[in-house]
Coordinates of C-alpha atoms in Angstrom, one line a residue:
M1 CA 113.9 72.0 103.6
L2 CA 116.8 74.0 102.6
E3 CA 118.6 76.2 105.0
L4 CA 120.7 79.7 104.9
P5 CA 122.6 81.2 107.6
V6 CA 121.1 84.2 109.8
I7 CA 122.1 87.8 108.7
D8 CA 122.6 90.2 111.4
R9 CA 121.3 93.3 109.5
P10 CA 118.6 96.1 109.7
R11 CA 117.0 94.5 107.1
E12 CA 117.2 90.7 105.5
E13 CA 119.6 90.2 103.2
A14 CA 120.1 87.1 102.0
S15 CA 123.4 85.2 101.6
A16 CA 125.1 82.1 100.8
D17 CA 128.8 80.5 99.9
E18 CA 129.5 83.0 97.3
A19 CA 131.3 80.3 95.5
G20 CA 128.4 78.8 92.9
S21 CA 128.1 75.5 91.3
K22 CA 129.6 75.1 88.0
D23 CA 126.1 74.6 86.6
S24 CA 124.3 77.3 88.0
R25 CA 122.1 79.1 86.0
G26 CA 123.2 82.7 87.5
N27 CA 123.7 84.3 90.4
Y28 CA 121.5 86.5 92.9
A29 CA 121.2 88.5 95.5
F30 CA 118.0 88.9 97.7
I31 CA 116.4 91.4 100.2
S32 CA 113.8 91.2 102.3
L33 CA 111.7 93.5 103.8
G34 CA 108.3 93.9 105.8
C35 CA 106.8 91.4 108.1
P36 CA 107.5 87.6 109.3
K37 CA 104.5 86.6 106.6
N38 CA 106.4 88.6 103.7
L39 CA 109.5 86.5 105.0
V40 CA 107.8 83.3 104.8
D41 CA 107.0 84.5 101.0
S42 CA 110.9 85.6 100.5
E43 CA 112.4 81.8 101.8
K44 CA 109.9 80.2 99.3
M45 CA 110.8 82.2 96.5
L46 CA 114.5 81.6 97.5
G47 CA 113.9 77.5 97.4
H48 CA 112.2 77.8 93.7
L49 CA 115.2 79.6 92.7
A50 CA 118.0 77.1 94.3
L51 CA 115.5 74.5 92.9
D52 CA 115.9 76.1 89.5
G53 CA 119.6 76.3 89.8
Y54 CA 120.5 79.6 90.9
T55 CA 123.4 80.6 92.7
L56 CA 122.3 83.3 96.0
V57 CA 125.0 85.4 96.7
S58 CA 126.2 87.7 99.6
E59 CA 126.1 91.1 98.0
P60 CA 124.2 92.8 95.2
Q61 CA 127.3 94.3 93.9
G62 CA 128.3 91.7 90.6
S63 CA 125.4 89.7 90.6
D64 CA 123.6 88.7 87.6
F65 CA 120.4 90.3 89.2
V66 CA 118.7 91.7 92.6
I67 CA 115.4 90.6 94.1
V68 CA 113.5 93.1 96.5
N69 CA 110.6 91.8 98.3
T70 CA 109.0 94.7 99.5
C71 CA 106.4 95.9 101.8
G72 CA 103.9 98.1 101.2
F73 CA 101.7 98.4 104.4
I74 CA 102.3 101.9 105.7
D75 CA 103.9 105.1 104.1
S76 CA 107.0 104.8 105.8
S77 CA 107.2 101.0 104.8
R78 CA 106.7 102.1 101.4
A79 CA 109.3 104.6 101.3
E80 CA 111.8 102.2 102.8
S81 CA 111.1 99.9 100.0
K82 CA 111.5 102.7 97.2
A83 CA 114.9 103.4 98.8
V84 CA 116.0 100.2 98.9
I85 CA 115.3 99.7 95.1
Q86 CA 116.5 102.6 93.9
E87 CA 119.8 101.8 95.7
M88 CA 119.8 98.5 93.4
I89 CA 118.4 100.6 90.5
D90 CA 121.6 102.8 91.3
L91 CA 124.0 99.5 91.4
K92 CA 122.5 98.6 88.1
Q93 CA 123.3 101.8 86.2
A94 CA 126.7 102.1 87.7
G95 CA 127.2 98.6 85.8
R96 CA 127.8 96.6 89.3
T97 CA 124.4 94.2 88.8
K98 CA 122.4 93.5 85.5
G99 CA 118.8 93.5 86.5
V100 CA 116.4 94.5 89.5
I101 CA 113.6 92.2 90.2
V102 CA 110.8 94.0 92.5
A103 CA 108.4 91.3 94.2
G104 CA 106.0 91.4 97.2
C105 CA 103.3 94.0 98.6
L106 CA 104.6 97.1 97.2
P107 CA 103.5 96.2 93.6
E108 CA 100.1 95.2 95.1
R109 CA 99.8 98.3 96.9
L110 CA 100.5 100.8 94.0
G111 CA 99.8 98.6 91.0
G112 CA 102.3 97.3 88.2
A113 CA 102.1 100.0 85.8
N114 CA 102.2 102.7 88.9
L115 CA 105.2 101.4 90.2
R116 CA 106.6 101.3 87.0
A117 CA 105.8 104.7 85.8
E118 CA 107.6 105.9 88.8
M119 CA 110.9 103.4 88.8
P120 CA 110.9 102.6 85.0
E121 CA 114.7 101.2 85.4
I122 CA 112.8 98.5 87.6
D123 CA 113.2 95.1 84.9
H124 CA 110.3 92.8 86.4
I125 CA 108.0 93.0 88.6
V126 CA 106.2 90.4 90.7
G127 CA 102.9 90.4 92.7
V128 CA 102.2 88.7 96.0
F129 CA 100.7 85.6 94.7
A130 CA 103.2 85.2 91.8
R131 CA 105.6 84.5 94.4
D132 CA 106.2 80.9 92.8
E133 CA 107.0 82.1 89.5
I134 CA 110.1 84.0 90.5
A135 CA 112.1 81.3 88.5
K136 CA 110.5 81.6 85.1
V137 CA 110.8 85.5 85.7
A138 CA 114.8 85.2 86.6
D139 CA 114.9 83.0 83.4
R140 CA 113.3 85.9 81.0
L141 CA 115.9 88.5 82.6
V142 CA 119.1 85.9 82.3
G143 CA 117.7 85.6 79.1
N144 CA 117.1 89.2 77.9
V145 CA 113.3 88.4 77.2
N146 CA 111.6 91.2 77.6
E147 CA 107.7 89.8 77.6
Q148 CA 105.9 89.7 80.4
R149 CA 107.8 92.1 82.8
E150 CA 105.0 92.2 85.4
V151 CA 103.3 88.9 86.4
F152 CA 100.4 89.2 89.3
R153 CA 97.8 86.5 90.1
P154 CA 94.4 86.9 92.2
A155 CA 94.5 86.1 95.5
P156 CA 93.6 81.9 96.1
I157 CA 90.9 80.3 97.8
R158 CA 93.1 78.5 99.7
A159 CA 96.7 79.7 101.2
L160 CA 99.7 78.6 99.0
D161 CA 102.2 75.7 100.0
D162 CA 105.2 77.0 102.1
R163 CA 107.2 73.9 101.8
A164 CA 110.5 73.4 100.5
R165 CA 111.7 76.9 101.7
L166 CA 115.2 78.1 101.9
R167 CA 115.5 79.8 105.4
I168 CA 116.9 82.9 106.5
T169 CA 116.4 82.5 110.0
P170 CA 118.7 80.5 112.3
S171 CA 118.1 77.2 111.8
H172 CA 116.5 76.7 115.5
Y173 CA 113.7 79.0 114.8
A174 CA 110.9 79.6 111.7
Y175 CA 107.9 81.2 111.3
L176 CA 104.9 79.0 110.4
K177 CA 102.1 81.4 108.2
I178 CA 98.8 79.5 108.9
S179 CA 96.9 81.6 106.9
E180 CA 96.6 84.0 104.5
G181 CA 94.8 87.2 103.8
C182 CA 92.1 89.1 105.9
N183 CA 88.5 89.1 106.4
R184 CA 88.3 92.3 108.7
T185 CA 87.1 95.7 107.7
C186 CA 89.7 97.3 110.0
T187 CA 88.8 101.3 108.7
F188 CA 92.6 101.9 108.5
C189 CA 94.2 98.8 107.2
S190 CA 95.3 98.1 103.5
I191 CA 96.1 94.8 104.0
P192 CA 92.9 93.2 102.2
M193 CA 93.9 95.3 99.1
M194 CA 97.4 93.4 98.8
R195 CA 96.6 90.1 100.3
G196 CA 93.0 89.2 99.8
K197 CA 90.5 87.6 101.8
H198 CA 91.2 85.0 104.6
A199 CA 92.4 81.9 103.2
T200 CA 93.1 79.0 105.7
K201 CA 95.8 76.6 105.1
P202 CA 94.6 73.1 106.4
I203 CA 95.8 71.4 109.5
E204 CA 97.6 68.5 107.4
E205 CA 99.4 70.8 105.4
V206 CA 100.1 73.0 108.2
V207 CA 101.4 69.9 110.5
A208 CA 103.6 68.7 107.4
E209 CA 105.2 72.1 107.3
A210 CA 106.0 71.6 111.2
R211 CA 107.7 68.4 110.6
E212 CA 109.8 69.6 107.8
L213 CA 111.2 72.4 110.1
A214 CA 111.6 70.6 113.0
A215 CA 113.7 67.6 110.6
D216 CA 115.7 70.5 109.9
G217 CA 116.7 71.5 113.3
V218 CA 113.6 74.0 114.4
K219 CA 112.7 74.0 118.1
E220 CA 110.4 77.2 118.1
L221 CA 107.8 77.7 116.2
M222 CA 106.0 81.1 115.5
L223 CA 102.4 80.7 114.5
V224 CA 101.8 83.6 112.0
A225 CA 99.1 84.9 110.1
Q226 CA 97.0 88.0 109.3
D227 CA 94.3 87.0 112.0
T228 CA 95.5 83.7 113.6
T229 CA 91.8 83.7 115.8
Y230 CA 90.3 83.4 112.8
Y231 CA 91.9 80.0 111.6
G232 CA 89.5 77.7 110.1
I233 CA 86.2 79.4 110.0
D234 CA 86.7 80.0 106.3
L235 CA 87.7 76.5 105.4
Y236 CA 86.0 74.2 108.1
G237 CA 83.3 76.5 109.0
E238 CA 84.2 77.1 112.6
M239 CA 87.5 78.2 114.7
K240 CA 90.0 75.1 114.5
L241 CA 93.2 76.8 116.1
V242 CA 92.8 74.8 119.2
E243 CA 92.9 71.7 116.9
L244 CA 96.0 72.7 115.0
I245 CA 98.0 73.5 118.2
E246 CA 96.9 69.9 119.3
E247 CA 98.1 68.5 116.0
L248 CA 101.5 70.8 116.4
E249 CA 102.1 69.7 119.9
Q250 CA 102.5 66.2 118.3
V251 CA 105.4 67.2 116.0
D252 CA 108.5 66.0 118.2
G253 CA 111.4 68.2 118.2
I254 CA 109.5 71.0 118.6
E255 CA 109.8 72.4 122.0
W256 CA 108.2 76.2 122.0
I257 CA 105.2 77.5 120.2
R258 CA 104.6 81.1 120.1
L259 CA 101.2 82.7 118.9
M260 CA 101.7 85.7 116.7
Y261 CA 98.7 88.2 115.8
L262 CA 96.1 87.1 118.0
Y263 CA 92.8 89.1 116.6
P264 CA 91.0 90.1 120.1
V265 CA 87.4 88.6 118.7
N266 CA 87.6 84.8 118.7
F267 CA 88.9 84.5 122.1
T268 CA 87.0 81.2 123.2
D269 CA 87.2 79.4 126.6
R270 CA 88.5 76.6 124.7
L271 CA 91.6 78.4 123.0
I272 CA 92.4 80.2 126.5
E273 CA 92.1 76.7 128.3
K274 CA 94.4 75.1 125.2
I275 CA 97.1 77.6 125.7
A276 CA 97.2 77.5 129.6
T277 CA 97.5 74.0 129.5
S278 CA 99.4 73.2 126.2
P279 CA 102.9 71.4 127.0
K280 CA 104.4 73.8 123.9
V281 CA 102.4 77.1 123.8
I282 CA 104.6 79.3 125.6
P283 CA 103.0 82.2 127.8
Y284 CA 103.4 84.8 125.4
L285 CA 100.7 86.2 123.0
D286 CA 101.0 89.0 120.5
M287 CA 97.3 90.4 120.2
P288 CA 97.1 93.9 118.5
L289 CA 94.3 96.3 120.4
Q290 CA 95.1 99.1 118.4
H291 CA 93.3 100.9 121.1
V292 CA 90.9 101.3 124.0
N293 CA 88.4 103.8 124.0
S294 CA 84.9 102.6 122.2
K295 CA 84.3 105.3 120.2
V296 CA 87.4 105.1 118.6
L297 CA 87.6 101.2 118.0
R298 CA 83.5 101.8 116.2
R299 CA 85.6 104.4 113.8
M300 CA 87.8 101.6 113.4
S301 CA 85.6 99.0 112.7
R302 CA 87.3 96.7 115.2
R303 CA 84.1 94.9 116.2
V304 CA 84.8 95.3 120.0
N305 CA 84.3 97.6 122.6
R306 CA 86.6 98.8 125.7
E307 CA 84.3 96.6 127.9
R308 CA 85.2 93.7 126.1
T309 CA 88.8 94.4 125.7
E310 CA 89.5 95.2 129.5
A311 CA 87.3 91.9 130.2
L312 CA 89.7 89.8 127.9
V313 CA 93.0 91.3 129.1
R314 CA 92.1 90.4 132.6
K315 CA 90.7 86.8 131.9
L316 CA 93.8 85.7 129.8
R317 CA 96.0 87.1 132.9
E318 CA 93.9 85.2 135.6
S319 CA 93.6 82.0 133.1
I320 CA 97.5 82.0 131.9
D321 CA 100.2 81.3 134.5
N322 CA 103.6 84.0 134.0
L323 CA 101.8 85.5 131.0
V324 CA 103.6 88.3 128.6
L325 CA 101.1 90.4 126.5
R326 CA 102.7 92.1 123.5
T327 CA 100.5 94.5 122.0
T328 CA 100.2 97.6 119.2
F329 CA 98.2 100.7 119.4
I330 CA 97.6 103.4 116.6
A331 CA 98.0 107.2 118.3
G332 CA 96.3 109.9 116.8
F333 CA 93.4 108.3 114.4
P334 CA 91.3 110.5 112.8
G335 CA 88.4 112.5 115.5
E336 CA 90.5 110.6 118.7
T337 CA 90.2 113.5 121.3
E338 CA 92.8 114.4 124.1
A339 CA 90.0 112.4 126.4
Q340 CA 90.3 109.2 124.2
F341 CA 94.0 109.6 124.4
E342 CA 94.2 109.8 128.2
E343 CA 91.6 106.8 128.3
L344 CA 94.1 105.0 126.1
V345 CA 97.4 106.1 128.5
D346 CA 95.3 105.1 131.5
F347 CA 94.6 101.8 130.2
V348 CA 98.2 101.2 129.2
Q349 CA 99.1 102.0 132.8
D350 CA 96.6 99.6 134.3
M351 CA 96.8 97.0 132.1
R352 CA 100.9 96.6 132.4
F353 CA 101.6 95.2 128.7
E354 CA 105.2 93.6 128.9
R355 CA 105.6 94.3 125.4
M356 CA 104.1 97.0 123.4
G357 CA 104.4 99.1 120.0
V358 CA 102.9 102.2 119.5
F359 CA 102.2 103.5 115.9
P360 CA 101.1 107.4 114.6
Y361 CA 98.0 107.2 112.5
S362 CA 99.0 106.8 108.5
I363 CA 97.0 108.1 105.7
E364 CA 96.5 105.0 103.6
P365 CA 95.2 105.8 100.4
G366 CA 91.5 103.6 99.5
T367 CA 91.0 102.8 103.3
P368 CA 87.7 104.2 104.6
A369 CA 89.3 106.1 107.5
V370 CA 90.7 108.4 104.9
K371 CA 87.1 110.1 104.6
L372 CA 86.2 110.3 108.3
D373 CA 86.6 114.1 109.8
G374 CA 89.1 114.5 112.3
H375 CA 92.6 114.2 110.7
L376 CA 94.9 114.7 113.3
P377 CA 98.2 116.9 112.7
E378 CA 101.1 115.5 112.8
D379 CA 103.3 116.6 115.4
V380 CA 100.1 115.7 117.3
K381 CA 100.2 112.0 116.7
A382 CA 104.0 112.3 117.4
A383 CA 103.8 113.8 120.6
R384 CA 100.9 111.0 121.4
V385 CA 103.0 108.3 120.5
D386 CA 106.1 109.7 122.4
R387 CA 104.2 110.0 125.5
L388 CA 102.5 106.6 125.3
M389 CA 105.8 105.2 124.5
Q390 CA 107.5 106.8 127.7
V391 CA 104.7 105.1 129.6
Q392 CA 105.3 101.8 128.4
Q393 CA 109.1 102.0 129.1
Q394 CA 108.9 102.5 132.7
I395 CA 106.4 99.4 132.8
A396 CA 108.8 97.4 130.5
F397 CA 111.8 98.1 132.6
E398 CA 109.9 97.1 135.6
F399 CA 109.2 93.9 134.2
A400 CA 112.7 93.2 133.2
E401 CA 113.9 94.4 137.0
S402 CA 111.2 91.6 138.1
L403 CA 113.0 88.8 136.7
V404 CA 116.3 89.5 138.0
G405 CA 117.8 86.9 140.4
Y406 CA 115.1 84.2 138.4
E407 CA 116.4 80.9 137.1
L408 CA 115.0 81.1 133.2
D409 CA 115.3 78.9 130.3
V410 CA 117.1 80.8 127.3
L411 CA 117.0 79.9 123.7
I412 CA 120.5 81.0 122.2
D413 CA 120.7 82.7 118.7
G414 CA 124.1 83.5 118.5
N415 CA 127.3 85.2 119.8
N416 CA 127.7 88.8 119.9
G417 CA 131.4 88.4 119.7
D418 CA 132.2 90.2 122.7
G419 CA 132.3 87.5 125.0
F420 CA 128.7 86.9 125.7
S421 CA 125.9 84.9 123.3
I422 CA 122.7 86.2 122.6
G423 CA 119.4 84.3 123.4
R424 CA 115.7 84.6 124.4
T425 CA 113.3 83.8 127.3
F426 CA 109.8 82.8 126.4
A427 CA 108.9 86.5 127.0
D428 CA 110.6 87.8 123.9
A429 CA 110.1 86.8 120.3
P430 CA 113.1 87.5 117.5
E431 CA 113.9 91.1 116.3
I432 CA 110.6 93.0 118.1
D433 CA 111.4 92.2 121.8
A434 CA 114.4 91.9 123.9
N435 CA 117.5 90.0 124.2
V436 CA 119.7 88.1 126.9
Y437 CA 123.1 88.6 126.8
V438 CA 124.9 85.2 128.6
R439 CA 127.7 84.4 129.6
G440 CA 128.9 80.7 129.7
A441 CA 126.9 79.6 126.2
E442 CA 129.8 79.9 123.6
G443 CA 129.0 77.3 120.9
R444 CA 125.8 76.7 122.0
E445 CA 123.6 78.3 119.3
G446 CA 119.9 76.5 118.9
E447 CA 120.0 74.9 122.3
F448 CA 118.1 75.8 125.7
V449 CA 120.4 76.8 128.0
S450 CA 119.4 77.3 131.9
V451 CA 120.6 81.0 133.0
E452 CA 120.2 82.8 136.1
I453 CA 119.4 86.6 135.1
T454 CA 121.7 88.4 137.0
G455 CA 120.8 92.0 136.0
R456 CA 119.3 94.5 132.8
D457 CA 120.4 96.8 130.8
D458 CA 117.4 98.6 129.9
Y459 CA 114.9 96.4 128.2
D460 CA 117.7 93.7 127.9
W461 CA 119.0 91.4 130.7
V462 CA 122.1 90.0 131.3
G463 CA 122.9 86.5 132.8
E464 CA 124.9 83.6 133.4
V465 CA 124.6 79.8 132.6
V466 CA 123.6 78.0 135.5
A467 CA 126.8 75.7 137.0
N468 CA 124.4 72.6 136.4
D469 CA 123.6 73.1 132.7
A470 CA 127.2 74.4 131.6

């Protein structure tokens, strides 16, 4: 496993020692955008390039080329990807880098020809499932070979192997992708267009990757997929998430297993019991619900209704001690009435999700929701997002206040340079949730530290290392 230090920037820009080896084939900069699943793809590409002799540098300026691994999920993410690409093209035209390679979901979403027509200065394009050919593409760019400037491959029947990554997360935590693609037919979602059908990574391969990560110092594994609860159905003919968890529990060195992107269907009693009793699965579940009104859910093709949704949330609360639930909702879906939105507001107030995100409905060309009636004005969607987040803010503040005075295990992620270390409790995933600002934990990055929570700062906490743990 190759390792890279974490970069504290709004978007992930991979960095390394600028002094490349004498036999380097060239140097390059790397920018990774989008979700953790995309981040794993970035790390795999970095691994291929390192093994092929390319040297990673901190900044695009002065590099032989720049790779931008893009996101194409919604309009705002596509706009961000294009803005970053244009920034790199501007550097190239100013003579400050020699080439620009664009990879990932944006080319898959738009098509290579369309992207090249819009941004002809791009040198090479690499699709999502051609990521393992990135070194060959770099060879063509550095060698001034203009053949095969677009490389796309069909979605694989089995998930790609993610071992031998060069990681851009801190050494003590890592994302572990357990499957690729999605078989759901949510009417608002373009992911199947970019990532294909669900492809389960075999249990033995996931476990082998986990062992590799643990040997490299990883203590927290975050299991990610487009649909985590679907794991195993396509490959084994039945759900195998419980069996996977049982195998991962045996991996020495892994102390926390965090479950992300759990679709609310396929939550069996057996899975809930495993989460509740596992010595390593922490009581934090990321479960995107998207809405609660049954009619809206039906128009979304979520294959669940309010009754089942509410029953599942209550069952999880009753079965799993100290459970923290993260979810996401879409506000302003086509046809959403004021009454249906108020039903969602009431549901959020009643369920009291500790962590929550809200997105305005985004028109995604090619998805079934585009053809639905009742599309709402942008200002209405924005107002509904604001209203729902205001409700959630108070809930999150009250949750944060409820933990003041408690002693909790905190995983230290780094130092803010102002006398505080920055860490996370079990209730918080990296980048998206709250932090704990800790006094007395200097030099303990990557360690679990017992911390007394002494106060809160909006969503975040402040605390001090307990004396007997110092």
